[in-house]
PDB file of C-alpha atoms in Angstrom:
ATOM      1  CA  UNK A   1      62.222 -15.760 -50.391  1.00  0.00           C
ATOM      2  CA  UNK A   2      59.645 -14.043 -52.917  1.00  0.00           C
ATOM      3  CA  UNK A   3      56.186 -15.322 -54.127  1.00  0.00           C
ATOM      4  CA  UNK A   4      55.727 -14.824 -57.420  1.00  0.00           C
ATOM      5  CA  UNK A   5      51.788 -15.262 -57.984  1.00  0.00           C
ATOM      6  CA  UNK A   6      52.386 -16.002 -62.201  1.00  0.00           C
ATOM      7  CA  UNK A   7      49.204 -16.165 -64.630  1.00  0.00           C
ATOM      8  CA  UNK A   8      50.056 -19.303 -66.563  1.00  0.00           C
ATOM      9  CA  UNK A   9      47.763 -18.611 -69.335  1.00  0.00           C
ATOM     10  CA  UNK A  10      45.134 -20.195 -70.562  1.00  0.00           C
ATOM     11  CA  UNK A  11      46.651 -24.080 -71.298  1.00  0.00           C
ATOM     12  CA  UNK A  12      48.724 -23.537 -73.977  1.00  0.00           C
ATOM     13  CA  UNK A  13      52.206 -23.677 -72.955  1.00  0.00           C
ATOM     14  CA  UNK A  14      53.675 -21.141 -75.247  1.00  0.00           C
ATOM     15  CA  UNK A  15      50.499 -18.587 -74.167  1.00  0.00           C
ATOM     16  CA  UNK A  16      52.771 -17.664 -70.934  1.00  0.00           C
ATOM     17  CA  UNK A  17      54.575 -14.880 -70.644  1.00  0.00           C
ATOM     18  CA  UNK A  18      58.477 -14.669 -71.205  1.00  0.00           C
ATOM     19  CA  UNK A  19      58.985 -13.389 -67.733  1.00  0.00           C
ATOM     20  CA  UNK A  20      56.323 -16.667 -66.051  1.00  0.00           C
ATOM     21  CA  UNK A  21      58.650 -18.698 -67.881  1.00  0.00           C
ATOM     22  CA  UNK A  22      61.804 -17.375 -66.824  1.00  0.00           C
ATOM     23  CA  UNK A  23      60.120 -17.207 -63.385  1.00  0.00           C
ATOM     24  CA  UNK A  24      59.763 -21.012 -63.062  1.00  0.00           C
ATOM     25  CA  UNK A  25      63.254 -21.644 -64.323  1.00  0.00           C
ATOM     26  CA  UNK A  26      64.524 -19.693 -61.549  1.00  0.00           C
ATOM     27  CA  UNK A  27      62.045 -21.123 -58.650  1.00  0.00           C
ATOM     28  CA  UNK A  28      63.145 -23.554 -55.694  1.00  0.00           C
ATOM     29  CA  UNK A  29      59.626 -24.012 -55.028  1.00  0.00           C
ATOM     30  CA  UNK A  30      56.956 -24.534 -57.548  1.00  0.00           C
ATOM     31  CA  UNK A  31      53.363 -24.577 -56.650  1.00  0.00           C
ATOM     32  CA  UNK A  32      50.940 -25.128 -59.526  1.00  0.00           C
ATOM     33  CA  UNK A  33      46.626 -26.016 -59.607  1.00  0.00           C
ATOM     34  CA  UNK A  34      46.785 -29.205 -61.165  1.00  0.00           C
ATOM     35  CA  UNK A  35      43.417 -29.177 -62.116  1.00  0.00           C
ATOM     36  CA  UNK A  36      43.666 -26.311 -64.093  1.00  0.00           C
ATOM     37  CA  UNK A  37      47.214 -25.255 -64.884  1.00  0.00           C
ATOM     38  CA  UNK A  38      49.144 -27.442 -68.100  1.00  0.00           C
ATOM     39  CA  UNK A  39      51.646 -29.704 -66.175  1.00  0.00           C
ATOM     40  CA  UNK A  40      54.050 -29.348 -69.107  1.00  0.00           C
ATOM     41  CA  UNK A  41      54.878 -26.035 -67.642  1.00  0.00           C
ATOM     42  CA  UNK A  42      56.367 -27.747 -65.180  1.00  0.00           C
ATOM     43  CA  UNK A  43      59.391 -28.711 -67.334  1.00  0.00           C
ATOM     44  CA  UNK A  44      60.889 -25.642 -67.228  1.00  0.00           C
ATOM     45  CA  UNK A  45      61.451 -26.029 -63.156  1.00  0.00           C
ATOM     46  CA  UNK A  46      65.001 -26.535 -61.957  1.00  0.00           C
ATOM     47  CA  UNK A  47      65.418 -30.857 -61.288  1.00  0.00           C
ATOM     48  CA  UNK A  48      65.421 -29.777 -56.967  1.00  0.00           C
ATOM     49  CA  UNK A  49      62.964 -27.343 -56.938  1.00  0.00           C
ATOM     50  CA  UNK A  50      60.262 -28.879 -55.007  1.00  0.00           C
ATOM     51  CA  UNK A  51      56.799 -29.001 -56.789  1.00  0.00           C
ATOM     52  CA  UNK A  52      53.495 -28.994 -55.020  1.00  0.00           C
ATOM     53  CA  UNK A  53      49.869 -29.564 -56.596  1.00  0.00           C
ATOM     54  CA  UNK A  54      47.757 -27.059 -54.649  1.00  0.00           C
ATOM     55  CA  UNK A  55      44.409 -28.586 -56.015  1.00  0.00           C
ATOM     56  CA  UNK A  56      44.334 -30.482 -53.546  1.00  0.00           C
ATOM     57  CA  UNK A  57      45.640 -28.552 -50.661  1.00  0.00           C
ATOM     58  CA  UNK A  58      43.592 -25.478 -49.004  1.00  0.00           C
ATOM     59  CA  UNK A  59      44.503 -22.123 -47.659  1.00  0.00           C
ATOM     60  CA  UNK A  60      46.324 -22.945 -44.616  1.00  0.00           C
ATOM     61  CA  UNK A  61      48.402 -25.844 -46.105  1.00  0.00           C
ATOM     62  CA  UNK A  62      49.548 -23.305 -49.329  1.00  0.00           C
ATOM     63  CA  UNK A  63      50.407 -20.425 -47.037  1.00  0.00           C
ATOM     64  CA  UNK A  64      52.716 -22.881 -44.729  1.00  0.00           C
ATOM     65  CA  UNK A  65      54.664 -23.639 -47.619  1.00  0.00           C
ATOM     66  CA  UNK A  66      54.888 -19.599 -48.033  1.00  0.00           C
ATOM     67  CA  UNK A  67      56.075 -19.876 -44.490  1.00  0.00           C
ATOM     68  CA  UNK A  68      58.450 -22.546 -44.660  1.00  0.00           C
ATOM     69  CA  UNK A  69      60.278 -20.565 -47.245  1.00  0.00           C
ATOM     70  CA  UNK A  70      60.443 -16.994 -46.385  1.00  0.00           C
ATOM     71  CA  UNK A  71      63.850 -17.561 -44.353  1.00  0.00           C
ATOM     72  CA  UNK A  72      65.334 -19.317 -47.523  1.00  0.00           C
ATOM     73  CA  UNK A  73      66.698 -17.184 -50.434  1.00  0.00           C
ATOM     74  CA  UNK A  74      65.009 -18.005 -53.704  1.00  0.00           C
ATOM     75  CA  UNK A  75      62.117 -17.532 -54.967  1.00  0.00           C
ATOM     76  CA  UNK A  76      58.338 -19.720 -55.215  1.00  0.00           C
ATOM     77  CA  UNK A  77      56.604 -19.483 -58.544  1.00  0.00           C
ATOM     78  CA  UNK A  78      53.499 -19.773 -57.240  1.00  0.00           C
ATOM     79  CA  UNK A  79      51.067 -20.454 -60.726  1.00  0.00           C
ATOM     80  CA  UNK A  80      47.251 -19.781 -60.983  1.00  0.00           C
ATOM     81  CA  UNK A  81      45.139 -19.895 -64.349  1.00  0.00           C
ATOM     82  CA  UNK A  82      44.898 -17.509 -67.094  1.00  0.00           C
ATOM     83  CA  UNK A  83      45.297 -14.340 -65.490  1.00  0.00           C
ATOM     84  CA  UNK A  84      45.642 -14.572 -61.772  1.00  0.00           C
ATOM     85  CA  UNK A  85      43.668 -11.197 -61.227  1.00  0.00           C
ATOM     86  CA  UNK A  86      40.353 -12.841 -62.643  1.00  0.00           C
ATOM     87  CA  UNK A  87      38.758 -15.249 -60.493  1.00  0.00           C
ATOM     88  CA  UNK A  88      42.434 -16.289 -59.269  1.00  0.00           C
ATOM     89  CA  UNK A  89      41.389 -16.428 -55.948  1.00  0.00           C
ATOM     90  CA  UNK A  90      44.636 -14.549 -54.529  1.00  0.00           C
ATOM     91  CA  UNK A  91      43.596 -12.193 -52.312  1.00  0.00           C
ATOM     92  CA  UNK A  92      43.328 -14.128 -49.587  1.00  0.00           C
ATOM     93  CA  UNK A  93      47.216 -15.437 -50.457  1.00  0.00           C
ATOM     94  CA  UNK A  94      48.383 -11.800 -50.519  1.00  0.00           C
ATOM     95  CA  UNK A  95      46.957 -10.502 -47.707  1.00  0.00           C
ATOM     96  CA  UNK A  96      48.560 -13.528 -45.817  1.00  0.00           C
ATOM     97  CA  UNK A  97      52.204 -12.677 -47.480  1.00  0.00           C
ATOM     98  CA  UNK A  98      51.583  -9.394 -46.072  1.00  0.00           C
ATOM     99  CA  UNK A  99      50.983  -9.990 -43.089  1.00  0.00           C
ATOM    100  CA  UNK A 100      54.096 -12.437 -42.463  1.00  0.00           C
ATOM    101  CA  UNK A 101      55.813  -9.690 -44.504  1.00  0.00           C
ATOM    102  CA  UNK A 102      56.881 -12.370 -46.863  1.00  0.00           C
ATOM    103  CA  UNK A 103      57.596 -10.552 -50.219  1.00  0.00           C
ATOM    104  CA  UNK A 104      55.216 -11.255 -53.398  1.00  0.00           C
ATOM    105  CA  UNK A 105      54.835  -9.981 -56.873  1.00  0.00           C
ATOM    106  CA  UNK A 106      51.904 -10.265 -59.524  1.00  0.00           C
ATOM    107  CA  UNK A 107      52.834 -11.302 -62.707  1.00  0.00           C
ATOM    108  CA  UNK A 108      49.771 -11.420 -65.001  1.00  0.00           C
ATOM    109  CA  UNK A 109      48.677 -14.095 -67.718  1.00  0.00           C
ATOM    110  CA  UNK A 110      46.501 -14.322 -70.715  1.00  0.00           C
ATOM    111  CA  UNK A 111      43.345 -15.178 -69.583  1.00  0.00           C
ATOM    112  CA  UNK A 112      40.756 -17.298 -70.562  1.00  0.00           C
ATOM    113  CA  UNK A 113      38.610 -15.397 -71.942  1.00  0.00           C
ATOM    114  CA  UNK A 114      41.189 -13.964 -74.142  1.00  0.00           C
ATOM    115  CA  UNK A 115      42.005 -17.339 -75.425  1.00  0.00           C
ATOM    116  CA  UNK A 116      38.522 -18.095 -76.491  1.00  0.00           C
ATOM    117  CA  UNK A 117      38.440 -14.843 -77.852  1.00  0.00           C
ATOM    118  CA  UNK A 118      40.934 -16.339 -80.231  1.00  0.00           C
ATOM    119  CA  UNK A 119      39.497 -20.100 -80.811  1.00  0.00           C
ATOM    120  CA  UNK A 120      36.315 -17.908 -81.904  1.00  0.00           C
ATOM    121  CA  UNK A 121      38.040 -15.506 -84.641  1.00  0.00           C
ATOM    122  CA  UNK A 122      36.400 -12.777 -82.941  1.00  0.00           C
ATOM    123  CA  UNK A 123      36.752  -8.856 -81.915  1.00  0.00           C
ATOM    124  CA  UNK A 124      34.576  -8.153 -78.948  1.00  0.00           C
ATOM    125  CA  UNK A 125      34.753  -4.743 -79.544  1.00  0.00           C
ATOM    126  CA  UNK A 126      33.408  -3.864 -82.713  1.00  0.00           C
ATOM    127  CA  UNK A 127      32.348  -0.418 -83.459  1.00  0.00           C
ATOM    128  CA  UNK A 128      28.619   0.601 -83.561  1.00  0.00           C
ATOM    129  CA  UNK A 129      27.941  -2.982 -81.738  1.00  0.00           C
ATOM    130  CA  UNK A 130      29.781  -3.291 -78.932  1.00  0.00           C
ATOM    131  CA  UNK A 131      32.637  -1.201 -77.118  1.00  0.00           C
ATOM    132  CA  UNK A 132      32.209  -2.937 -73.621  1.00  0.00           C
ATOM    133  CA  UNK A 133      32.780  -6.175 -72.417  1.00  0.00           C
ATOM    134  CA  UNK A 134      31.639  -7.115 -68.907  1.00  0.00           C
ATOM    135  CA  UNK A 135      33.440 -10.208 -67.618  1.00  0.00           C
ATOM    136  CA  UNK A 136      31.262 -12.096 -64.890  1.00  0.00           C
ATOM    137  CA  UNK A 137      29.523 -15.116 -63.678  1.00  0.00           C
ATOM    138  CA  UNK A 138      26.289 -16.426 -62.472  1.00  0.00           C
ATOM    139  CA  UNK A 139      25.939 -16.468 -58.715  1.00  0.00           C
ATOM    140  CA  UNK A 140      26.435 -19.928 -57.355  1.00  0.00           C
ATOM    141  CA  UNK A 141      27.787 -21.355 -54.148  1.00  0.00           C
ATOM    142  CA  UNK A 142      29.668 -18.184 -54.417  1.00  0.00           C
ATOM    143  CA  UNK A 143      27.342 -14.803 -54.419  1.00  0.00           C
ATOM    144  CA  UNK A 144      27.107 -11.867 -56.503  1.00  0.00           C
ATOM    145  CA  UNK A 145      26.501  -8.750 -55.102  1.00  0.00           C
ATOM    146  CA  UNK A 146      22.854  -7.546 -56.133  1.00  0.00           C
ATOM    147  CA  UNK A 147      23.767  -4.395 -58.635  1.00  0.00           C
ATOM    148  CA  UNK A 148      26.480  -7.304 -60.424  1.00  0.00           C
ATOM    149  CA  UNK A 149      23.607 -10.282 -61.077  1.00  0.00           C
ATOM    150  CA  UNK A 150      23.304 -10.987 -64.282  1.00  0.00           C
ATOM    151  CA  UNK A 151      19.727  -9.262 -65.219  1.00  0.00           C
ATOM    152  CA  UNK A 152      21.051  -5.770 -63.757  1.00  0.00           C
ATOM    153  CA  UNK A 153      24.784  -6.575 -66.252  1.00  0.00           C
ATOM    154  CA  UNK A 154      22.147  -7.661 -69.151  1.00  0.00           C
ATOM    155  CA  UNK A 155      20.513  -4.435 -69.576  1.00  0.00           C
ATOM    156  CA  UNK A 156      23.489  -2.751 -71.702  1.00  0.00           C
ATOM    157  CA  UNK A 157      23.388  -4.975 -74.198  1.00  0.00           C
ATOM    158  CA  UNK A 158      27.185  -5.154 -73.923  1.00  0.00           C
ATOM    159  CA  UNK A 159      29.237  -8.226 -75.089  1.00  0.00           C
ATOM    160  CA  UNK A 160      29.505 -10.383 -72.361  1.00  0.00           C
ATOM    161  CA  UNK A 161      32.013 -12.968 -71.020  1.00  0.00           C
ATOM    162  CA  UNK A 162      30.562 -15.631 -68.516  1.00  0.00           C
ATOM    163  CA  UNK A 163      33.351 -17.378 -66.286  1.00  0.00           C
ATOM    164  CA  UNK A 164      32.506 -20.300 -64.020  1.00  0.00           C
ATOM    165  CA  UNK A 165      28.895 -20.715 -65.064  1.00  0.00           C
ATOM    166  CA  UNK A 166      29.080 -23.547 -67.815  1.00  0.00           C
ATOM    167  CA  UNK A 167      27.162 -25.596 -65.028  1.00  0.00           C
ATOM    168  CA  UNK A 168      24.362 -23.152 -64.912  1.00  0.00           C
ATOM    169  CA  UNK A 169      24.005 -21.789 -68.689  1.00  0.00           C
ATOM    170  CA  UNK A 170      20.776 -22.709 -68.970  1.00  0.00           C
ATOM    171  CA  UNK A 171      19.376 -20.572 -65.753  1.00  0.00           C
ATOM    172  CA  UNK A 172      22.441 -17.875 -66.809  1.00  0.00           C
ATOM    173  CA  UNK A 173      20.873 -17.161 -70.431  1.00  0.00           C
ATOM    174  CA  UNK A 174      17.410 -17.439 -68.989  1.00  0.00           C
ATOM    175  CA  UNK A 175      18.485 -14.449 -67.014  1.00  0.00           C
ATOM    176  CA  UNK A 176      19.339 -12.720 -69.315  1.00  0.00           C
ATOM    177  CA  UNK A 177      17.355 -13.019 -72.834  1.00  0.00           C
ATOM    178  CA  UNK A 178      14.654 -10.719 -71.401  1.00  0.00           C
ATOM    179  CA  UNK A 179      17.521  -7.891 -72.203  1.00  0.00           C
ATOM    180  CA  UNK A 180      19.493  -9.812 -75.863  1.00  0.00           C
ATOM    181  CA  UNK A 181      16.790 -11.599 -76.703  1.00  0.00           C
ATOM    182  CA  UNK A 182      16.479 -14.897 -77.606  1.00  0.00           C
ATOM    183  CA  UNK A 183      18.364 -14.899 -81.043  1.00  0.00           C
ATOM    184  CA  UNK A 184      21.430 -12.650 -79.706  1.00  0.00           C
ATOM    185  CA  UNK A 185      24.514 -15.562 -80.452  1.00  0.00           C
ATOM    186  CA  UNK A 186      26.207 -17.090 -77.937  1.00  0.00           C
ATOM    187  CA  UNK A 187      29.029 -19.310 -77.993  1.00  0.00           C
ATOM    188  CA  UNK A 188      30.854 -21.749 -75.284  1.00  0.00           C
ATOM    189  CA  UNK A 189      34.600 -22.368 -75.825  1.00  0.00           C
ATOM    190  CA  UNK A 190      35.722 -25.479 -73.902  1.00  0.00           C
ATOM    191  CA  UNK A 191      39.359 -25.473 -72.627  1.00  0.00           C
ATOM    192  CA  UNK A 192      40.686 -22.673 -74.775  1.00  0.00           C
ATOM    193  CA  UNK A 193      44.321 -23.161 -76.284  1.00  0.00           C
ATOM    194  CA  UNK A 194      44.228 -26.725 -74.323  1.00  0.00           C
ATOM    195  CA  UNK A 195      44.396 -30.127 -77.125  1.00  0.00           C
ATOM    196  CA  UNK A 196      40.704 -30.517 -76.362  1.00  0.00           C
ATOM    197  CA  UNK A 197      39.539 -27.374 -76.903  1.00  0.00           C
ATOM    198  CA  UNK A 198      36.047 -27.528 -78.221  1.00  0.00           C
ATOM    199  CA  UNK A 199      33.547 -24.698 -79.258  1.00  0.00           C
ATOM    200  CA  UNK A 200      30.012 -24.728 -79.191  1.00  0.00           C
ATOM    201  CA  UNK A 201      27.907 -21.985 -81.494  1.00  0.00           C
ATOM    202  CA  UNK A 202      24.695 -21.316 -81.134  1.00  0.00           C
ATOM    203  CA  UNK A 203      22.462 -18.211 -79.558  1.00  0.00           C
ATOM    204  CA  UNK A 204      21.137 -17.417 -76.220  1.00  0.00           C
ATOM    205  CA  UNK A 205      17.923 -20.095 -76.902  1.00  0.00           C
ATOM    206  CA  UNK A 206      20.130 -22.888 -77.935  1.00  0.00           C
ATOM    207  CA  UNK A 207      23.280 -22.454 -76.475  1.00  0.00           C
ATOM    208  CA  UNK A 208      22.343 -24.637 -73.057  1.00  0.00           C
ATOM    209  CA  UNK A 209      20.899 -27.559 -75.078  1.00  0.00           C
ATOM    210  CA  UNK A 210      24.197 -27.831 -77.348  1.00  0.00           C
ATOM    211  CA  UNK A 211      26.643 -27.652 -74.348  1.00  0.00           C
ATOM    212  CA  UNK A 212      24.519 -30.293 -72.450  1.00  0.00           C
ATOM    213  CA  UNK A 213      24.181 -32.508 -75.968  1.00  0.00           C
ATOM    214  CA  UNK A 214      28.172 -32.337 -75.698  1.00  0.00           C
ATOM    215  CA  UNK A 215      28.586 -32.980 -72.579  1.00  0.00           C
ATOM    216  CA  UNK A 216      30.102 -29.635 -71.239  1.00  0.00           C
ATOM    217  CA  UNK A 217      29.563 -28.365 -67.783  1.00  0.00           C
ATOM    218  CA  UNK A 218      32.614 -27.312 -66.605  1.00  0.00           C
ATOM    219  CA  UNK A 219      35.755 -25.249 -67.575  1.00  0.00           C
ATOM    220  CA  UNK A 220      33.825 -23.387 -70.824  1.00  0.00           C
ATOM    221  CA  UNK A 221      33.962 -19.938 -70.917  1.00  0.00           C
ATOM    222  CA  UNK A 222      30.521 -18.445 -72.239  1.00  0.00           C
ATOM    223  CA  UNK A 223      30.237 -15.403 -74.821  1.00  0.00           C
ATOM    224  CA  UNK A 224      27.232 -13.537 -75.557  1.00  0.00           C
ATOM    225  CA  UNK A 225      26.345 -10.494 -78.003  1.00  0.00           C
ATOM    226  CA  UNK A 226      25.968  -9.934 -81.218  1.00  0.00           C
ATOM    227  CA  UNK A 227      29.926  -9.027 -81.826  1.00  0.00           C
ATOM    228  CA  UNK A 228      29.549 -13.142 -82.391  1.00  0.00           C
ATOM    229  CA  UNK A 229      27.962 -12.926 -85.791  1.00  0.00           C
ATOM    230  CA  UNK A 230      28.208  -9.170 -86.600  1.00  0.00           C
ATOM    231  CA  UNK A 231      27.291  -9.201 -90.493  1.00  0.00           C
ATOM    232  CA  UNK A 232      28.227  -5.617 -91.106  1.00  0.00           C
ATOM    233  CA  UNK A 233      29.532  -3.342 -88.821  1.00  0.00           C
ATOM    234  CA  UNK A 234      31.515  -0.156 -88.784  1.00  0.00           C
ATOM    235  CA  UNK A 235      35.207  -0.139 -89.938  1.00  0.00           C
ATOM    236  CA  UNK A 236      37.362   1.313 -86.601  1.00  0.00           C
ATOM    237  CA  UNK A 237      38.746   5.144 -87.334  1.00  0.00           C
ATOM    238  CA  UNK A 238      41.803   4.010 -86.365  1.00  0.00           C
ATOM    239  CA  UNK A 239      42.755   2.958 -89.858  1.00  0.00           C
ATOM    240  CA  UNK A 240      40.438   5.251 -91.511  1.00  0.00           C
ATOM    241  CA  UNK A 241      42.457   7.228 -94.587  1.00  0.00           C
ATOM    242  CA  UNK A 242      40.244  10.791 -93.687  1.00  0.00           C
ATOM    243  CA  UNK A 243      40.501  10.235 -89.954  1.00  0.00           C
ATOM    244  CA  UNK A 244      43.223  12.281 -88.255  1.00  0.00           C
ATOM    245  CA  UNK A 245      45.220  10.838 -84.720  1.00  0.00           C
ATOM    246  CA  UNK A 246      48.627  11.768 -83.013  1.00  0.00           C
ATOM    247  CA  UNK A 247      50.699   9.373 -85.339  1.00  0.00           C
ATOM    248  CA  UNK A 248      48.684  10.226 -88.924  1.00  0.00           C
ATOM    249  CA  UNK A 249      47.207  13.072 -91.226  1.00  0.00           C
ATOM    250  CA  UNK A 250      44.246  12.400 -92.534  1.00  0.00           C
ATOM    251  CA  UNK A 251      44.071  11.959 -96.599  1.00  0.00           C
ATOM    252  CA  UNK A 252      42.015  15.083 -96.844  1.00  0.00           C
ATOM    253  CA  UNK A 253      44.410  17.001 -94.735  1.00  0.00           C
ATOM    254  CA  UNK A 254      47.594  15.511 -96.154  1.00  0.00           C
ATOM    255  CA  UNK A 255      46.219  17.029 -99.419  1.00  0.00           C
ATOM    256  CA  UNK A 256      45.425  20.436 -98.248  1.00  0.00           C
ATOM    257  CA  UNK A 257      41.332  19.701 -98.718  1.00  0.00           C
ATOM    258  CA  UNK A 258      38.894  21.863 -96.384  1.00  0.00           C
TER     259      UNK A 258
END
């Protein structure tokens, strides 16, 4: 038998990939986070395949349902958030499958962060503001190495994507509006793609007293930099008539000009 680790996306069941999809319909053995993962996903499963919630289940008890099917043919669809290499806490899963030489695969997801990407309208790459993103998270019960906290990620100025640290927004943009400053926007999107989704505006000042007047500490994903509310900005040279690539002439070269 084969574990398929499968991002399922964000929450929106049509944001998973063709081949997740056609992963689960092929699965004797689901296993899905129920506290995260859309259970309508779970209607594409064959009517025997046996489905386990793993949110309430911990290491050992998920990798003894790897065990009790490696000597089966078959498959296990085994689905984590967004995209299982972010924060999809797999490694640990993997390095067990290898070890039992059970056979796995990583199919990857749309994250998160991708999603809210989306719900906000927004490019996080805009020329001449931004052209990196840093994806992170505020050291909690789980640390952060010392070069990764967020005052040492702060100092580029570079748009930046906050996972698991709605719960601590307020000491996270503390942290860093020595670096943005104080006006830089910031924005909290609330169970991207999901029904529910929600989205919160405001800059790195304001941001932690609008999530808390909403009620939001948990499953946001927090966006900072000033790709948020760009006013002007350069126009990308990809599409630029007098810019010359692999695939296109420039205008000026097209017409023989110097």
């Amino acid at each position: 038998m084969k574990v398929y680790f499968i991002g399922a996306g964000p929450g929106d069941p049509e944001l998973i990939t063709l081949r997740g999809r056609r992963l689960i319909e092929e699965a004797e053995i689901v296993m899905y986070a129920g506290s995260l993962v859309n259970p309508k996903l779970l209607d594409w499963a064959l009517p025997e395949a046996e489905i386990y919630d793993t949110s309430s289940m911990d290491l050992d008890a998920i990798c003894a349902v790897f065990k009790k099917g490696a000597d089966h043919n078959g498959s296990i669809a085994r689905l984590h958030t967004g995209d299982p290499s972010l924060y999809g806490a797999i490694g640990e899963q993997i390095c067990f499958c290898r070890a039992e030489q059970i056979p796995w695969e990583l199919v990857p997801g749309v994250s998160s962060f991708s999603a809210s990407a989306a719900a906000l309208g927004r490019e996080l790459t805009l020329p001449g503001i931004s052209q990196t993103v840093i994806l992170s998270r505020r050291q909690g019960r789980t640390p952060v190495p010392e070069a990764q906290r967020l005052r040492a990620l702060a100092r580029s100025q570079s748009t930046l994507v906050l996972f698991l640290s709605a719960s601590m927004v307020k000491e996270a943009m503390e942290e860093i509006a020595p670096f943005y400053g104080t006006d830089t926007p910031a924005a909290a999107v609330y169970r991207a793609s999901w029904p529910d989704q929600r989205i919160i505006e405001g800059t790195i000042s304001t941001l932690a007293g609008l999530m808390q007047k909403a009620g939001i500490d948990r499953q946001a994903i927090i966006l900072v930099g000033d790709v948020l509310n760009p006013g002007t900005f350069e126009a990308s040279k990809l599409y630029d008539a007098n810019f010359s690539h692999g695939f296109r002439s420039s205008r000026e070269n097209a017409g023989g000009g110097a």
